[in-house]
Tab-separated table of C-alpha atoms in Angstrom:
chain	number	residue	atom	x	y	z
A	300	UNK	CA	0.731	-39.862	-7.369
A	301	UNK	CA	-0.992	-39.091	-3.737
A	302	UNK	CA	-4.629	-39.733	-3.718
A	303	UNK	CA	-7.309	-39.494	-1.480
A	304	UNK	CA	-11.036	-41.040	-1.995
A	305	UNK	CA	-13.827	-40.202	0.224
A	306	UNK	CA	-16.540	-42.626	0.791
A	307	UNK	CA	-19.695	-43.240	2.850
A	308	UNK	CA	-21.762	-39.817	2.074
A	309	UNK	CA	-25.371	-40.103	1.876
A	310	UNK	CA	-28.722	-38.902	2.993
A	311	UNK	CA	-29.441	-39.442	6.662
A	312	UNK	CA	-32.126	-38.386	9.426
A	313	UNK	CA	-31.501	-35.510	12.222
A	314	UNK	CA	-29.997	-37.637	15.181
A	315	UNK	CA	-28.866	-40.548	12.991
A	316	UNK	CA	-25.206	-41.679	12.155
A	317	UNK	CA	-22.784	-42.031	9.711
A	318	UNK	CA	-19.247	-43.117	9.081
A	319	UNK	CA	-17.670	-42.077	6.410
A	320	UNK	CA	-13.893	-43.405	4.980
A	321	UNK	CA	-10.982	-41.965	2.840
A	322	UNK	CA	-8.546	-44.500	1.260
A	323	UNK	CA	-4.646	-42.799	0.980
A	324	UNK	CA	-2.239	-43.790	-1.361
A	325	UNK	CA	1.368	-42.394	-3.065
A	326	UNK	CA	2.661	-41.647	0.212
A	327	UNK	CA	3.447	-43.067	3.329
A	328	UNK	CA	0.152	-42.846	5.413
A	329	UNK	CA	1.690	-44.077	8.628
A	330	UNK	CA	3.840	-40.669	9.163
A	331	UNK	CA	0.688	-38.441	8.296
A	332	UNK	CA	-1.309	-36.023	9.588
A	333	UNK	CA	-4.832	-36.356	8.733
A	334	UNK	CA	-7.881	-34.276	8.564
A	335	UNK	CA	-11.404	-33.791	7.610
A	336	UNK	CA	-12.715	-30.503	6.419
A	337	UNK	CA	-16.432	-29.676	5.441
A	338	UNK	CA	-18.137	-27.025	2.969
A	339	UNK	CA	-21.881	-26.447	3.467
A	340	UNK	CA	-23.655	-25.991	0.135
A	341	UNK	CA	-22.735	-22.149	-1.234
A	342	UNK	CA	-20.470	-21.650	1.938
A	343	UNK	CA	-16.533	-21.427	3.371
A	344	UNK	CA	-14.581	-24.076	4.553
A	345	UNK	CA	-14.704	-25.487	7.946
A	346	UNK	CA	-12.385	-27.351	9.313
A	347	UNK	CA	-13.692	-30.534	11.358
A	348	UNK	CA	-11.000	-31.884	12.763
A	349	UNK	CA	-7.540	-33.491	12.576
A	350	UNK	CA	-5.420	-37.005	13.956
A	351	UNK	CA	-1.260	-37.009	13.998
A	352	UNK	CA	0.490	-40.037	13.347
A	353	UNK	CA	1.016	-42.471	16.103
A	354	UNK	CA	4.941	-41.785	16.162
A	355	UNK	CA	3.234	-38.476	17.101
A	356	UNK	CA	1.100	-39.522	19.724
A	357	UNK	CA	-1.792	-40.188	17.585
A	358	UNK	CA	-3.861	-37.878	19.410
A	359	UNK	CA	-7.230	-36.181	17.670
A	360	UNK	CA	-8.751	-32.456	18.130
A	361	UNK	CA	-11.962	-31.522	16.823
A	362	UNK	CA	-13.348	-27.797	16.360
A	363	UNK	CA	-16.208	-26.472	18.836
A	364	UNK	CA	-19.506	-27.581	16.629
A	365	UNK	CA	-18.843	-31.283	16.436
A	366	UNK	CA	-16.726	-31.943	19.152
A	367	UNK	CA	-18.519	-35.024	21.219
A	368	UNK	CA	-20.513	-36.251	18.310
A	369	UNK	CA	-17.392	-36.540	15.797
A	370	UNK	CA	-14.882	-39.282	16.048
A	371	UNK	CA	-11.465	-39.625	14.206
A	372	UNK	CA	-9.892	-42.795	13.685
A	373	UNK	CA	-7.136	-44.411	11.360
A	374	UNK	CA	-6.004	-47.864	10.635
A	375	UNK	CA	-2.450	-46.907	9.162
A	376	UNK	CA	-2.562	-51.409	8.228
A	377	UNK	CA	-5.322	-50.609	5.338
A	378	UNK	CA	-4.058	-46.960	4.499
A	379	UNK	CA	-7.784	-45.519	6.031
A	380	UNK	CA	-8.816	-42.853	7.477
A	381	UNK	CA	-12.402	-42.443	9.403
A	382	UNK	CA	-14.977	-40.153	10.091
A	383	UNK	CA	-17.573	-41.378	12.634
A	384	UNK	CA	-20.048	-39.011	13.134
A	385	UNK	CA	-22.897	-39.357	15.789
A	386	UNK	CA	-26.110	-36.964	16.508
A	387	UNK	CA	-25.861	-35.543	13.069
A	388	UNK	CA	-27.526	-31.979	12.956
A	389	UNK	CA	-28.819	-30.632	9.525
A	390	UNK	CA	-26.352	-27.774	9.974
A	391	UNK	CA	-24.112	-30.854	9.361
A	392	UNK	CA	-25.056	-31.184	5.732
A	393	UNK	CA	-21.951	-30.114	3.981
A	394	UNK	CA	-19.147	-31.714	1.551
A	395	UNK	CA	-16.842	-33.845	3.518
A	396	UNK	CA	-13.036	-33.425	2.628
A	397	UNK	CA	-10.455	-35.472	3.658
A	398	UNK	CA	-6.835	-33.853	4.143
A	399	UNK	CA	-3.634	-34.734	3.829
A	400	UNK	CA	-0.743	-32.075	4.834
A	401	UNK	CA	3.213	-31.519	5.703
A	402	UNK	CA	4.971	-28.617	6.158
A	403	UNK	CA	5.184	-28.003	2.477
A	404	UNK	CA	2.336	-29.842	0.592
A	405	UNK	CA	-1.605	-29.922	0.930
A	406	UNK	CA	-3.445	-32.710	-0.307
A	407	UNK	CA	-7.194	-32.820	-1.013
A	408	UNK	CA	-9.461	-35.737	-1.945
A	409	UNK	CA	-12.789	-34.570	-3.768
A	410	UNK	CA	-15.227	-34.799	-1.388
A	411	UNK	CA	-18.011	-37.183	-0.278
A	412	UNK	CA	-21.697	-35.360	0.542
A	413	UNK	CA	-23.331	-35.510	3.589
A	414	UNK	CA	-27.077	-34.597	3.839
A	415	UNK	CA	-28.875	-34.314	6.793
A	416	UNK	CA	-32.416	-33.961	6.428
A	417	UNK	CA	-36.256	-35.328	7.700
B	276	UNK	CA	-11.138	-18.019	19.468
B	277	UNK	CA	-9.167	-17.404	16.621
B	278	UNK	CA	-10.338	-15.707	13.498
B	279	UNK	CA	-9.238	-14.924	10.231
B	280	UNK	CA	-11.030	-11.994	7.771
B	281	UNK	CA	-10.967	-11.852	4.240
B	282	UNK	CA	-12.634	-9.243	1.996
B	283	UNK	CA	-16.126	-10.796	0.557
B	284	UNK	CA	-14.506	-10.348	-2.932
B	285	UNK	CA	-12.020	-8.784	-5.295
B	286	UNK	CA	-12.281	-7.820	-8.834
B	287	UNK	CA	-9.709	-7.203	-11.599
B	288	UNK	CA	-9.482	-6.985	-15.115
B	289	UNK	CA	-7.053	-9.397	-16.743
B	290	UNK	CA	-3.609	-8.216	-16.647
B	291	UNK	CA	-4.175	-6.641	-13.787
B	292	UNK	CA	-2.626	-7.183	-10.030
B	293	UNK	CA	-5.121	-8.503	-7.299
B	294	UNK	CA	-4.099	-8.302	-4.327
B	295	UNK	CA	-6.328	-10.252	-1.276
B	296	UNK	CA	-5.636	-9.622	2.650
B	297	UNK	CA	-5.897	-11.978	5.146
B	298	UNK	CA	-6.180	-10.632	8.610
B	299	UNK	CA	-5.980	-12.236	12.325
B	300	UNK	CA	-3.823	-11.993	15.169
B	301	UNK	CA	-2.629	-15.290	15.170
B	302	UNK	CA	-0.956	-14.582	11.912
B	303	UNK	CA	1.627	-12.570	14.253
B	304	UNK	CA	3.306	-16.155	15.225
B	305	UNK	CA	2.002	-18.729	12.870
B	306	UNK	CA	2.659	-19.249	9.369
B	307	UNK	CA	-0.472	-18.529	6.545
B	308	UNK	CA	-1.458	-20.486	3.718
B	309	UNK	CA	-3.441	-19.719	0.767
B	310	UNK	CA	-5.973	-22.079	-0.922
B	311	UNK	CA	-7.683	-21.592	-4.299
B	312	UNK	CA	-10.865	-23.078	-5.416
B	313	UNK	CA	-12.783	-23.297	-8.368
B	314	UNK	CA	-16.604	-24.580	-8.848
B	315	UNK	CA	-17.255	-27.999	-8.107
B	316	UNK	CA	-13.417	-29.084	-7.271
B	317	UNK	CA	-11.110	-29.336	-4.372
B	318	UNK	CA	-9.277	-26.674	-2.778
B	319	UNK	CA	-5.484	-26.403	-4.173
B	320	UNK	CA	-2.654	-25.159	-2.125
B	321	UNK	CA	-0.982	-21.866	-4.019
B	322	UNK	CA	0.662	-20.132	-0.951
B	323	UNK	CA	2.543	-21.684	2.204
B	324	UNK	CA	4.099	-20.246	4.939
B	325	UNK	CA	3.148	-16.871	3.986
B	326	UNK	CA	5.276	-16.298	0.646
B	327	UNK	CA	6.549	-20.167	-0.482
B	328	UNK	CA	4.792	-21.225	-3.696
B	329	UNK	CA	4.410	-25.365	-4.480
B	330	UNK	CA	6.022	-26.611	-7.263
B	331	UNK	CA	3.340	-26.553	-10.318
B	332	UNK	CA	2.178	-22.955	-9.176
B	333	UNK	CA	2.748	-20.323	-12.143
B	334	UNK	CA	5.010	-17.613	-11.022
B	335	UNK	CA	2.343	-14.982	-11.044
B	336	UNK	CA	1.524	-15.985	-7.242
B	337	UNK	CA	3.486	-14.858	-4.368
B	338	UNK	CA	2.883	-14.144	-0.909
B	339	UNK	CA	3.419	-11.990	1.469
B	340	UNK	CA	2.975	-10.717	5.446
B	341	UNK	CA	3.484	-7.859	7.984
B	342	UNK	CA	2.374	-8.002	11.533
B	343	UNK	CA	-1.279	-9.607	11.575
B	344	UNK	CA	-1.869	-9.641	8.213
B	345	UNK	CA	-0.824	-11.659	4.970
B	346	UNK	CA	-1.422	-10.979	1.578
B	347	UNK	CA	-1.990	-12.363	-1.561
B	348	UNK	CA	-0.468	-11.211	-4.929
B	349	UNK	CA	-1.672	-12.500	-8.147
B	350	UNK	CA	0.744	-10.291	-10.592
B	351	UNK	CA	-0.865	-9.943	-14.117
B	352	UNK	CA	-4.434	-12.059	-13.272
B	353	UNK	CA	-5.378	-14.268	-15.533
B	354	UNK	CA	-9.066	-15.238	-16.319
B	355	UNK	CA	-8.329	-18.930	-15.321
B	356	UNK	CA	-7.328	-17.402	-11.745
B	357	UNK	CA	-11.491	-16.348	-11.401
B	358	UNK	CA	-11.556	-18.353	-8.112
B	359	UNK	CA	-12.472	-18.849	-4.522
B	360	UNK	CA	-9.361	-17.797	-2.273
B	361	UNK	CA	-9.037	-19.116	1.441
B	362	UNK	CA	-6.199	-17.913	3.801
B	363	UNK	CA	-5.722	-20.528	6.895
B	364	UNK	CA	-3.313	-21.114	9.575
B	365	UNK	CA	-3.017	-23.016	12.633
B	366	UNK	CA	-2.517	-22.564	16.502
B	367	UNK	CA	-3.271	-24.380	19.756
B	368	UNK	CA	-4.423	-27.372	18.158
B	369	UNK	CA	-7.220	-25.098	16.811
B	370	UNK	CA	-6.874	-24.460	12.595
B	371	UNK	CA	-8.829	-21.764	11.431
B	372	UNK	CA	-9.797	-20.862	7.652
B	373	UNK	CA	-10.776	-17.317	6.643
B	374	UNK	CA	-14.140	-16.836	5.213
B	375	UNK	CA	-13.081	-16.663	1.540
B	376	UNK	CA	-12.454	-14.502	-1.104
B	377	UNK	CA	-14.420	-14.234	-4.700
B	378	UNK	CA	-11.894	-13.062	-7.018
B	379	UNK	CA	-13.580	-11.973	-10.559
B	380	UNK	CA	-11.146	-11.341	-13.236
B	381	UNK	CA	-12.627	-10.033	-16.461
């Protein structure tokens, strides 16, 4: 059974940090493509950003709003997947999803909250 | 930038088809997929590329697309469907969701 467990959410200060994890198992982390997607309170998804697996370059891309404060990393040796994020904004404060997907299957952890407030 | 447009909301009576469009031009050249989520949980695959359904999906979802738009078909909605409904796809390293659907069935 694939699952995926967010950690790390909490309650942090405009301009302050956070990194936040997402522990994969029933499937063969190594070959996937990960992602993180967020959901402010009572809005739509967003999607943050995504790394391929390192047989595919292992290359990140990040959409517009947190691109340069967000970083993506993996260690495919403890089945992890990161979410560093830097200069947090309180338009920031969302659910943070981790993502799992192939060309026919979509797999969704169940979140970890981020709040960014004073 | 890409963008993809869904109507606000949708509302049936159970039994009923709903149908929910999806609209963007990248859906010209890229495959669609359709998410559903319910208060307080994840978001669950139901449609991908345009019309396949995962296993575990009941029958009364399909899919479908023509030109810059794809559609979701829930044939005979049941009150369990009552749901938020994403469309998403994927180009130029950028992946874009739609805005979301609120599908009341009752």
């Amino acid at each position: 059974e694939v699952q995926l467990v967010e950690s790390g959410g909490d309650l942090v200060k405009p301009g302050g940090s956070l990194r936040l994890s997402c522990a994969a198992s029933g499937f063969t982390f190594s070959n996937a493509w990960m992602s993180w997607v967020r959901q402010a309170p009572g809005k739509g998804l967003e999607w943050v950003g995504r790394i391929k697996s390192k047989t595919d370059g292992g290359t990140t891309d990040y959409a517009a709003p947190v691109k340069g404060r967000f970083t993506i990393s993996r260690d495919d040796s403890k089945n992890t997947l990161y979410l560093q994020m830097n200069s947090l904004k309180t338009e920031d404060t969302a659910v943070y999803y981790c993502r799992s997907s192939s060309s026919d299957l979509d797999y969704w952890g169940q979140g970890t909250l981020v709040t960014v407030s004073s | 930038s890409y963008e993809l447009t869904q109507p606000s909301s949708v509302s049936v009576s159970p039994g009923q088809t709903a149908r929910i469009t999806c609209s963007g031009d990248v859906l010209a050249k890229k495959y669609a997929r359709w998410f559903q989520q319910k208060p307080g949980q994840a978001p669950v695959l139901v449609i991908y590329k345009d019309s396949e359904r995962p296993s575990g999906i009941p029958e009364r979802f399909s899919g479908s697309s023509s030109g810059t738009t794809v559609t979701l078909t829930i044939s005979g909605a049941q009150v369990e469907d009552e749901a938020d409904y994403y469309c998403y796809s994927a180009a130029d390293n950028n992946v874009i969701f739609g805005g979301g659907t609120k599908l009341t069935v009752l």
